[in-house]
Amino acid sequence: MCPSCEDIARTVLLLGQLALYADMAGADLGFVEAVSPSLAVSLPEPPPGMFPDGDDSDGGPASAGDC
C-alpha cells in the first residue's frame, strides 16, 4: 500500500472511531467538536486511481457549507 493510501486509511479509521465515540453515552462532545475538523482537514489528497473513473472530486461544493 502506498504511503498516501496508508495515511488516508488511518485518518478515515480515526474519523469513524471518533463518530462512534460521539454516539456513546457520556461522550465529551467538546472533544469531538475540537478534534473532528482537524482530522478531516488532515486527510491527504488521494493518489490517482484510488477512486473509480468518473468520480469527480471537484464536482461538489468547495466545503460543506458551500451549497
Short mmCIF file of C-alpha atoms in Angstrom, two decimals:
data_model
loop_
_atom_site.label_atom_id
_atom_site.label_comp_id
_atom_site.label_asym_id
_atom_site.label_seq_id
_atom_site.Cartn_x
_atom_site.Cartn_y
_atom_site.Cartn_z
CA MET A 1 0.00 0.00 0.00
CA CYS A 2 1.34 3.44 -0.91
CA PRO A 3 2.20 5.88 1.92
CA SER A 4 -0.67 8.23 0.96
CA CYS A 5 -3.12 5.32 0.94
CA GLU A 6 -1.98 4.33 4.43
CA ASP A 7 -2.47 7.91 5.68
CA ILE A 8 -5.95 8.10 4.17
CA ALA A 9 -6.97 4.73 5.60
CA ARG A 10 -5.64 5.60 9.06
CA THR A 11 -7.34 9.01 9.10
CA VAL A 12 -10.66 7.63 7.88
CA LEU A 13 -10.46 4.94 10.58
CA LEU A 14 -9.86 7.61 13.23
CA LEU A 15 -12.79 9.66 11.95
CA GLY A 16 -15.01 6.58 12.12
CA GLN A 17 -13.88 5.79 15.67
CA LEU A 18 -14.50 9.39 16.67
CA ALA A 19 -18.02 9.20 15.23
CA LEU A 20 -18.69 6.03 17.22
CA TYR A 21 -17.34 7.70 20.36
CA ALA A 22 -19.59 10.73 19.78
CA ASP A 23 -22.63 8.43 19.86
CA MET A 24 -21.69 6.91 23.21
CA ALA A 25 -23.44 8.00 26.39
CA GLY A 26 -21.22 10.40 28.30
CA ALA A 27 -19.01 11.25 25.33
CA ASP A 28 -17.14 14.54 25.58
CA LEU A 29 -18.74 16.34 22.65
CA GLY A 30 -16.43 19.32 23.10
CA PHE A 31 -13.52 16.98 22.37
CA VAL A 32 -15.33 15.60 19.33
CA GLU A 33 -16.04 19.11 18.01
CA ALA A 34 -12.42 20.14 18.56
CA VAL A 35 -10.79 17.06 17.01
CA SER A 36 -13.05 16.13 14.09
CA PRO A 37 -12.33 19.19 11.90
CA SER A 38 -8.59 18.73 12.40
CA LEU A 39 -8.79 15.09 11.38
CA ALA A 40 -10.91 15.90 8.34
CA VAL A 41 -8.53 18.65 7.19
CA SER A 42 -5.54 16.36 7.67
CA LEU A 43 -6.78 13.96 5.01
CA PRO A 44 -4.17 13.95 2.27
CA GLU A 45 -5.04 14.31 -1.40
CA PRO A 46 -5.96 10.82 -2.61
CA PRO A 47 -3.47 9.33 -5.04
CA PRO A 48 -4.50 8.89 -8.70
CA GLY A 49 -6.54 5.75 -9.26
CA MET A 50 -7.78 5.43 -5.67
CA PHE A 51 -11.35 6.14 -6.75
CA PRO A 52 -13.05 4.62 -9.82
CA ASP A 53 -13.09 6.55 -13.08
CA GLY A 54 -15.96 9.02 -13.27
CA ASP A 55 -15.71 10.18 -9.67
CA ASP A 56 -15.18 13.95 -9.84
CA SER A 57 -13.55 15.25 -6.68
CA ASP A 58 -14.06 18.81 -7.96
CA GLY A 59 -17.76 18.36 -8.74
CA GLY A 60 -19.06 19.25 -5.29
CA PRO A 61 -19.08 22.41 -3.21
CA ALA A 62 -15.74 23.81 -2.04
CA SER A 63 -16.69 22.99 1.54
CA ALA A 64 -19.63 21.50 3.40
CA GLY A 65 -21.17 24.93 3.93
CA ASP A 66 -20.99 25.98 0.27
CA CYS A 67 -24.18 24.56 -1.18
#
